């Protein structure tokens, strides 16, 4: 079974600085999808960024980028120019590519605090 | 991004009664939806996968007779908590698989707080 591990329960960063959240996963699949979701205090799950495993290029969305290391099964999220609105729980998630098995497997989350 | 709406946001019910939570995909058709439960300060726990026109697939340990899931249309899935007990109090979140977004991205509803008194 696939597992997702987030080893940092809590992280903090100074406003305008850069922070990296770690995520590792375990799978025997060669093709799959990886996601980072943000959950602010409102509890709404918001998609931050998506990465397809067959793509070598790291995904980027504005201030958010990933470092995808397929061989190491690592998928870290970098947040540049941190803003107060970035404070939230961040969940790393894995999804198999196969039809009929699209469920997400989540890590335990990292609580990010932004220091003004 | 795509919009998934969940209703109600908050619900209080008495022990022994049933309560229904709705999950709607507003701007796309979702053949597959998912229901999660989230305990305080914990990650999301998948309860079941809801497929339009067929029976839901429940995760191990989830009582299917207690948590009834119906996916009667391509835009609506419902979760009914039957004979609710205080231990069923929790945050429930639905999500929907978007068939047209690359990677079949999954979008989440706003969640529903259930309190059983």
PDB file of C-alpha atoms in Angstrom:
ATOM      1  CA  UNK A   1       0.000   0.000   0.000  1.00  0.00           C
ATOM      2  CA  UNK A   2       1.099   3.528  -0.682  1.00  0.00           C
ATOM      3  CA  UNK A   3       2.174   5.656   2.255  1.00  0.00           C
ATOM      4  CA  UNK A   4       2.936   9.346   2.536  1.00  0.00           C
ATOM      5  CA  UNK A   5       5.179  10.728   5.263  1.00  0.00           C
ATOM      6  CA  UNK A   6       5.508  14.306   6.409  1.00  0.00           C
ATOM      7  CA  UNK A   7       8.200  14.394   9.049  1.00  0.00           C
ATOM      8  CA  UNK A   8       7.720  18.009  10.106  1.00  0.00           C
ATOM      9  CA  UNK A   9       4.603  18.425  12.286  1.00  0.00           C
ATOM     10  CA  UNK A  10       5.238  22.159  12.586  1.00  0.00           C
ATOM     11  CA  UNK A  11       7.292  24.745  10.750  1.00  0.00           C
ATOM     12  CA  UNK A  12       7.606  28.491  11.076  1.00  0.00           C
ATOM     13  CA  UNK A  13       9.043  31.142   8.794  1.00  0.00           C
ATOM     14  CA  UNK A  14       9.536  34.868   8.880  1.00  0.00           C
ATOM     15  CA  UNK A  15       7.263  36.819   6.597  1.00  0.00           C
ATOM     16  CA  UNK A  16       8.856  37.354   3.144  1.00  0.00           C
ATOM     17  CA  UNK A  17      11.304  34.510   3.700  1.00  0.00           C
ATOM     18  CA  UNK A  18      11.380  31.093   2.037  1.00  0.00           C
ATOM     19  CA  UNK A  19      10.370  27.819   3.634  1.00  0.00           C
ATOM     20  CA  UNK A  20      10.485  24.217   2.436  1.00  0.00           C
ATOM     21  CA  UNK A  21       8.081  21.530   3.594  1.00  0.00           C
ATOM     22  CA  UNK A  22       9.173  17.922   3.246  1.00  0.00           C
ATOM     23  CA  UNK A  23       7.255  14.927   1.979  1.00  0.00           C
ATOM     24  CA  UNK A  24       8.304  11.404   1.146  1.00  0.00           C
ATOM     25  CA  UNK A  25       6.185   8.601  -0.170  1.00  0.00           C
ATOM     26  CA  UNK A  26       6.361   4.939  -0.879  1.00  0.00           C
ATOM     27  CA  UNK A  27       4.943   3.266  -3.958  1.00  0.00           C
ATOM     28  CA  UNK A  28       5.741   0.506  -6.383  1.00  0.00           C
ATOM     29  CA  UNK A  29       4.056   2.353  -9.228  1.00  0.00           C
ATOM     30  CA  UNK A  30       6.070   4.122 -11.906  1.00  0.00           C
ATOM     31  CA  UNK A  31       3.352   6.566 -12.852  1.00  0.00           C
ATOM     32  CA  UNK A  32       1.306   8.516 -10.326  1.00  0.00           C
ATOM     33  CA  UNK A  33       0.313  12.006  -9.200  1.00  0.00           C
ATOM     34  CA  UNK A  34       1.437  14.050  -6.254  1.00  0.00           C
ATOM     35  CA  UNK A  35      -0.304  17.021  -4.715  1.00  0.00           C
ATOM     36  CA  UNK A  36       0.084  19.626  -2.028  1.00  0.00           C
ATOM     37  CA  UNK A  37      -3.105  20.840  -0.395  1.00  0.00           C
ATOM     38  CA  UNK A  38      -3.442  23.740   2.009  1.00  0.00           C
ATOM     39  CA  UNK A  39      -5.980  23.749   4.826  1.00  0.00           C
ATOM     40  CA  UNK A  40      -6.375  27.173   6.488  1.00  0.00           C
ATOM     41  CA  UNK A  41      -8.341  27.657   9.717  1.00  0.00           C
ATOM     42  CA  UNK A  42     -11.567  27.634   7.674  1.00  0.00           C
ATOM     43  CA  UNK A  43     -10.804  23.923   7.077  1.00  0.00           C
ATOM     44  CA  UNK A  44     -11.363  24.275   3.316  1.00  0.00           C
ATOM     45  CA  UNK A  45      -8.891  22.075   1.423  1.00  0.00           C
ATOM     46  CA  UNK A  46      -7.247  24.128  -1.293  1.00  0.00           C
ATOM     47  CA  UNK A  47      -5.116  22.658  -4.050  1.00  0.00           C
ATOM     48  CA  UNK A  48      -1.714  24.337  -4.061  1.00  0.00           C
ATOM     49  CA  UNK A  49       0.213  22.442  -6.690  1.00  0.00           C
ATOM     50  CA  UNK A  50       0.170  19.217  -8.696  1.00  0.00           C
ATOM     51  CA  UNK A  51       2.962  17.075 -10.141  1.00  0.00           C
ATOM     52  CA  UNK A  52       2.733  14.219 -12.609  1.00  0.00           C
ATOM     53  CA  UNK A  53       5.403  11.600 -11.975  1.00  0.00           C
ATOM     54  CA  UNK A  54       6.186  11.160 -15.658  1.00  0.00           C
ATOM     55  CA  UNK A  55       7.183  14.813 -15.931  1.00  0.00           C
ATOM     56  CA  UNK A  56      10.776  15.546 -15.047  1.00  0.00           C
ATOM     57  CA  UNK A  57      10.181  19.257 -14.775  1.00  0.00           C
ATOM     58  CA  UNK A  58       9.239  20.483 -11.334  1.00  0.00           C
ATOM     59  CA  UNK A  59       5.811  22.118 -11.088  1.00  0.00           C
ATOM     60  CA  UNK A  60       5.568  25.804 -10.240  1.00  0.00           C
ATOM     61  CA  UNK A  61       2.593  27.959  -9.299  1.00  0.00           C
ATOM     62  CA  UNK A  62       3.548  31.557  -8.605  1.00  0.00           C
ATOM     63  CA  UNK A  63       5.341  31.557  -5.211  1.00  0.00           C
ATOM     64  CA  UNK A  64       4.943  27.798  -4.811  1.00  0.00           C
ATOM     65  CA  UNK A  65       7.265  25.267  -6.365  1.00  0.00           C
ATOM     66  CA  UNK A  66       8.160  21.662  -5.770  1.00  0.00           C
ATOM     67  CA  UNK A  67      11.362  19.666  -5.753  1.00  0.00           C
ATOM     68  CA  UNK A  68      10.339  16.305  -7.131  1.00  0.00           C
ATOM     69  CA  UNK A  69      12.972  13.599  -6.759  1.00  0.00           C
ATOM     70  CA  UNK A  70      11.426  10.457  -8.203  1.00  0.00           C
ATOM     71  CA  UNK A  71      14.259   8.079  -7.397  1.00  0.00           C
ATOM     72  CA  UNK A  72      14.325   9.258  -3.814  1.00  0.00           C
ATOM     73  CA  UNK A  73      10.512   9.356  -3.645  1.00  0.00           C
ATOM     74  CA  UNK A  74      10.658  12.850  -2.309  1.00  0.00           C
ATOM     75  CA  UNK A  75       8.262  15.720  -3.035  1.00  0.00           C
ATOM     76  CA  UNK A  76       9.027  18.889  -1.123  1.00  0.00           C
ATOM     77  CA  UNK A  77       7.131  22.175  -1.348  1.00  0.00           C
ATOM     78  CA  UNK A  78       8.959  25.489  -1.418  1.00  0.00           C
ATOM     79  CA  UNK A  79       7.078  28.661  -0.548  1.00  0.00           C
ATOM     80  CA  UNK A  80       8.890  31.828  -1.529  1.00  0.00           C
ATOM     81  CA  UNK A  81       8.199  35.304  -0.189  1.00  0.00           C
ATOM     82  CA  UNK A  82       6.000  33.875   2.572  1.00  0.00           C
ATOM     83  CA  UNK A  83       2.855  35.825   3.351  1.00  0.00           C
ATOM     84  CA  UNK A  84       0.611  35.868   6.395  1.00  0.00           C
ATOM     85  CA  UNK A  85      -2.110  34.203   4.346  1.00  0.00           C
ATOM     86  CA  UNK A  86       0.122  31.186   3.837  1.00  0.00           C
ATOM     87  CA  UNK A  87      -0.384  30.155   7.461  1.00  0.00           C
ATOM     88  CA  UNK A  88      -2.195  26.824   7.350  1.00  0.00           C
ATOM     89  CA  UNK A  89      -1.884  23.073   7.550  1.00  0.00           C
ATOM     90  CA  UNK A  90      -0.217  21.660   4.473  1.00  0.00           C
ATOM     91  CA  UNK A  91      -0.915  18.129   3.361  1.00  0.00           C
ATOM     92  CA  UNK A  92       1.077  16.151   0.847  1.00  0.00           C
ATOM     93  CA  UNK A  93      -0.991  13.611  -1.085  1.00  0.00           C
ATOM     94  CA  UNK A  94      -0.402  10.723  -3.469  1.00  0.00           C
ATOM     95  CA  UNK A  95      -2.755   9.409  -6.117  1.00  0.00           C
ATOM     96  CA  UNK A  96      -2.414   6.308  -8.230  1.00  0.00           C
ATOM     97  CA  UNK A  97      -3.044   6.768 -11.956  1.00  0.00           C
ATOM     98  CA  UNK A  98      -5.266   3.778 -12.440  1.00  0.00           C
ATOM     99  CA  UNK A  99      -8.917   4.146 -13.305  1.00  0.00           C
ATOM    100  CA  UNK A 100     -11.110   3.195 -10.386  1.00  0.00           C
ATOM    101  CA  UNK A 101      -8.393   3.880  -7.843  1.00  0.00           C
ATOM    102  CA  UNK A 102      -8.245   7.643  -7.799  1.00  0.00           C
ATOM    103  CA  UNK A 103      -8.385   8.104  -4.048  1.00  0.00           C
ATOM    104  CA  UNK A 104      -5.859  10.361  -2.370  1.00  0.00           C
ATOM    105  CA  UNK A 105      -3.508   9.110   0.321  1.00  0.00           C
ATOM    106  CA  UNK A 106      -2.562  11.949   2.647  1.00  0.00           C
ATOM    107  CA  UNK A 107       0.383  12.577   4.883  1.00  0.00           C
ATOM    108  CA  UNK A 108      -0.141  13.678   8.466  1.00  0.00           C
ATOM    109  CA  UNK A 109       0.323  17.338   7.641  1.00  0.00           C
ATOM    110  CA  UNK A 110       2.666  20.190   8.527  1.00  0.00           C
ATOM    111  CA  UNK A 111       1.382  23.227  10.379  1.00  0.00           C
ATOM    112  CA  UNK A 112       3.018  26.341   8.946  1.00  0.00           C
ATOM    113  CA  UNK A 113       3.189  29.503  11.017  1.00  0.00           C
ATOM    114  CA  UNK A 114       4.173  32.817   9.474  1.00  0.00           C
ATOM    115  CA  UNK A 115       5.976  35.192  11.812  1.00  0.00           C
ATOM    116  CA  UNK A 116       5.243  38.874  11.054  1.00  0.00           C
TER     117      UNK A 116
ATOM    118  CA  UNK B   1     -10.299  26.092  -9.783  1.00  0.00           C
ATOM    119  CA  UNK B   2     -13.377  23.923  -9.967  1.00  0.00           C
ATOM    120  CA  UNK B   3     -16.116  24.404  -7.394  1.00  0.00           C
ATOM    121  CA  UNK B   4     -17.439  21.786  -5.024  1.00  0.00           C
ATOM    122  CA  UNK B   5     -20.122  22.858  -2.581  1.00  0.00           C
ATOM    123  CA  UNK B   6     -21.051  21.097   0.622  1.00  0.00           C
ATOM    124  CA  UNK B   7     -24.174  21.666   2.668  1.00  0.00           C
ATOM    125  CA  UNK B   8     -24.813  22.206   5.484  1.00  0.00           C
ATOM    126  CA  UNK B   9     -21.653  23.780   6.878  1.00  0.00           C
ATOM    127  CA  UNK B  10     -22.803  23.200  10.433  1.00  0.00           C
ATOM    128  CA  UNK B  11     -25.399  20.814  11.778  1.00  0.00           C
ATOM    129  CA  UNK B  12     -26.466  19.808  15.254  1.00  0.00           C
ATOM    130  CA  UNK B  13     -28.632  16.760  15.732  1.00  0.00           C
ATOM    131  CA  UNK B  14     -29.931  14.715  18.623  1.00  0.00           C
ATOM    132  CA  UNK B  15     -28.628  11.251  19.422  1.00  0.00           C
ATOM    133  CA  UNK B  16     -30.520   8.579  17.568  1.00  0.00           C
ATOM    134  CA  UNK B  17     -31.565  10.750  14.671  1.00  0.00           C
ATOM    135  CA  UNK B  18     -30.206  10.801  11.137  1.00  0.00           C
ATOM    136  CA  UNK B  19     -28.564  13.667   9.331  1.00  0.00           C
ATOM    137  CA  UNK B  20     -27.789  14.143   5.644  1.00  0.00           C
ATOM    138  CA  UNK B  21     -24.873  16.063   4.169  1.00  0.00           C
ATOM    139  CA  UNK B  22     -24.846  17.023   0.501  1.00  0.00           C
ATOM    140  CA  UNK B  23     -21.872  17.397  -1.813  1.00  0.00           C
ATOM    141  CA  UNK B  24     -22.338  19.064  -5.196  1.00  0.00           C
ATOM    142  CA  UNK B  25     -19.940  19.678  -8.052  1.00  0.00           C
ATOM    143  CA  UNK B  26     -21.157  23.014  -9.378  1.00  0.00           C
ATOM    144  CA  UNK B  27     -19.287  23.441 -12.644  1.00  0.00           C
ATOM    145  CA  UNK B  28     -18.363  19.928 -13.709  1.00  0.00           C
ATOM    146  CA  UNK B  29     -19.744  16.423 -13.750  1.00  0.00           C
ATOM    147  CA  UNK B  30     -18.169  14.074 -11.260  1.00  0.00           C
ATOM    148  CA  UNK B  31     -18.623  10.351 -11.664  1.00  0.00           C
ATOM    149  CA  UNK B  32     -16.482   9.823  -8.594  1.00  0.00           C
ATOM    150  CA  UNK B  33     -16.695  11.577  -5.272  1.00  0.00           C
ATOM    151  CA  UNK B  34     -15.030  10.855  -1.961  1.00  0.00           C
ATOM    152  CA  UNK B  35     -16.066  11.294   1.650  1.00  0.00           C
ATOM    153  CA  UNK B  36     -13.545  11.987   4.381  1.00  0.00           C
ATOM    154  CA  UNK B  37     -13.679  12.432   8.093  1.00  0.00           C
ATOM    155  CA  UNK B  38     -11.190  14.604   9.932  1.00  0.00           C
ATOM    156  CA  UNK B  39     -10.571  14.478  13.660  1.00  0.00           C
ATOM    157  CA  UNK B  40      -9.058  17.495  15.423  1.00  0.00           C
ATOM    158  CA  UNK B  41      -5.428  18.077  14.530  1.00  0.00           C
ATOM    159  CA  UNK B  42      -5.331  15.001  12.351  1.00  0.00           C
ATOM    160  CA  UNK B  43      -5.199  14.232   8.684  1.00  0.00           C
ATOM    161  CA  UNK B  44      -8.135  13.300   6.498  1.00  0.00           C
ATOM    162  CA  UNK B  45      -9.405   9.754   6.796  1.00  0.00           C
ATOM    163  CA  UNK B  46     -11.081   8.375   3.695  1.00  0.00           C
ATOM    164  CA  UNK B  47     -14.434   6.851   4.523  1.00  0.00           C
ATOM    165  CA  UNK B  48     -15.698   5.813   1.130  1.00  0.00           C
ATOM    166  CA  UNK B  49     -15.559   6.318  -2.602  1.00  0.00           C
ATOM    167  CA  UNK B  50     -18.862   7.244  -4.182  1.00  0.00           C
ATOM    168  CA  UNK B  51     -19.485   6.275  -7.795  1.00  0.00           C
ATOM    169  CA  UNK B  52     -22.416   7.622  -9.755  1.00  0.00           C
ATOM    170  CA  UNK B  53     -25.021   4.971 -10.382  1.00  0.00           C
ATOM    171  CA  UNK B  54     -23.397   2.267  -8.302  1.00  0.00           C
ATOM    172  CA  UNK B  55     -22.765   1.334  -4.703  1.00  0.00           C
ATOM    173  CA  UNK B  56     -20.136   3.148  -2.732  1.00  0.00           C
ATOM    174  CA  UNK B  57     -16.868   1.476  -1.866  1.00  0.00           C
ATOM    175  CA  UNK B  58     -16.184   1.743   1.841  1.00  0.00           C
ATOM    176  CA  UNK B  59     -12.792   1.731   3.502  1.00  0.00           C
ATOM    177  CA  UNK B  60     -12.000  -0.937   6.022  1.00  0.00           C
ATOM    178  CA  UNK B  61     -13.524  -0.224   9.401  1.00  0.00           C
ATOM    179  CA  UNK B  62     -16.208   2.137   8.142  1.00  0.00           C
ATOM    180  CA  UNK B  63     -19.755   0.962   8.866  1.00  0.00           C
ATOM    181  CA  UNK B  64     -21.664   1.153   5.625  1.00  0.00           C
ATOM    182  CA  UNK B  65     -25.018   0.756   7.349  1.00  0.00           C
ATOM    183  CA  UNK B  66     -24.257   3.739   9.529  1.00  0.00           C
ATOM    184  CA  UNK B  67     -22.746   6.011   6.911  1.00  0.00           C
ATOM    185  CA  UNK B  68     -25.031   5.747   3.909  1.00  0.00           C
ATOM    186  CA  UNK B  69     -23.668   7.190   0.695  1.00  0.00           C
ATOM    187  CA  UNK B  70     -25.757   7.869  -2.364  1.00  0.00           C
ATOM    188  CA  UNK B  71     -24.462   9.234  -5.680  1.00  0.00           C
ATOM    189  CA  UNK B  72     -27.647   9.511  -7.684  1.00  0.00           C
ATOM    190  CA  UNK B  73     -26.483  12.081 -10.224  1.00  0.00           C
ATOM    191  CA  UNK B  74     -23.270  13.301 -11.794  1.00  0.00           C
ATOM    192  CA  UNK B  75     -23.266  16.396  -9.614  1.00  0.00           C
ATOM    193  CA  UNK B  76     -24.575  15.208  -6.264  1.00  0.00           C
ATOM    194  CA  UNK B  77     -23.446  12.765  -3.604  1.00  0.00           C
ATOM    195  CA  UNK B  78     -24.971  12.535  -0.148  1.00  0.00           C
ATOM    196  CA  UNK B  79     -23.721  11.159   3.137  1.00  0.00           C
ATOM    197  CA  UNK B  80     -26.339  10.176   5.685  1.00  0.00           C
ATOM    198  CA  UNK B  81     -25.247   9.477   9.220  1.00  0.00           C
ATOM    199  CA  UNK B  82     -27.889   7.173  10.630  1.00  0.00           C
ATOM    200  CA  UNK B  83     -28.736   6.748  14.304  1.00  0.00           C
ATOM    201  CA  UNK B  84     -26.136   9.352  15.148  1.00  0.00           C
ATOM    202  CA  UNK B  85     -24.193   9.167  18.399  1.00  0.00           C
ATOM    203  CA  UNK B  86     -21.955  11.751  20.058  1.00  0.00           C
ATOM    204  CA  UNK B  87     -18.869   9.873  18.856  1.00  0.00           C
ATOM    205  CA  UNK B  88     -19.971  10.599  15.285  1.00  0.00           C
ATOM    206  CA  UNK B  89     -19.380  14.289  15.950  1.00  0.00           C
ATOM    207  CA  UNK B  90     -16.656  15.333  13.574  1.00  0.00           C
ATOM    208  CA  UNK B  91     -15.697  17.341  10.511  1.00  0.00           C
ATOM    209  CA  UNK B  92     -16.790  15.653   7.286  1.00  0.00           C
ATOM    210  CA  UNK B  93     -15.353  16.687   3.919  1.00  0.00           C
ATOM    211  CA  UNK B  94     -16.334  15.611   0.461  1.00  0.00           C
ATOM    212  CA  UNK B  95     -14.309  15.841  -2.715  1.00  0.00           C
ATOM    213  CA  UNK B  96     -14.951  15.292  -6.386  1.00  0.00           C
ATOM    214  CA  UNK B  97     -12.775  13.997  -9.174  1.00  0.00           C
ATOM    215  CA  UNK B  98     -12.655  16.385 -12.117  1.00  0.00           C
ATOM    216  CA  UNK B  99     -12.503  14.289 -15.281  1.00  0.00           C
ATOM    217  CA  UNK B 100     -11.191  17.004 -17.560  1.00  0.00           C
ATOM    218  CA  UNK B 101      -8.377  18.540 -15.567  1.00  0.00           C
ATOM    219  CA  UNK B 102      -4.967  16.975 -16.318  1.00  0.00           C
ATOM    220  CA  UNK B 103      -4.229  14.422 -13.678  1.00  0.00           C
ATOM    221  CA  UNK B 104      -7.938  14.189 -12.828  1.00  0.00           C
ATOM    222  CA  UNK B 105      -7.451  16.610 -10.009  1.00  0.00           C
ATOM    223  CA  UNK B 106      -9.630  16.234  -6.937  1.00  0.00           C
ATOM    224  CA  UNK B 107     -11.396  19.291  -5.546  1.00  0.00           C
ATOM    225  CA  UNK B 108     -12.819  19.594  -2.067  1.00  0.00           C
ATOM    226  CA  UNK B 109     -15.988  20.982  -0.575  1.00  0.00           C
ATOM    227  CA  UNK B 110     -15.941  23.382   2.343  1.00  0.00           C
ATOM    228  CA  UNK B 111     -16.629  20.665   4.885  1.00  0.00           C
ATOM    229  CA  UNK B 112     -19.438  20.077   7.345  1.00  0.00           C
ATOM    230  CA  UNK B 113     -19.243  20.180  11.107  1.00  0.00           C
ATOM    231  CA  UNK B 114     -21.526  17.620  12.717  1.00  0.00           C
ATOM    232  CA  UNK B 115     -22.294  17.818  16.412  1.00  0.00           C
ATOM    233  CA  UNK B 116     -24.438  15.105  17.954  1.00  0.00           C
ATOM    234  CA  UNK B 117     -25.963  16.008  21.313  1.00  0.00           C
TER     235      UNK B 117
END
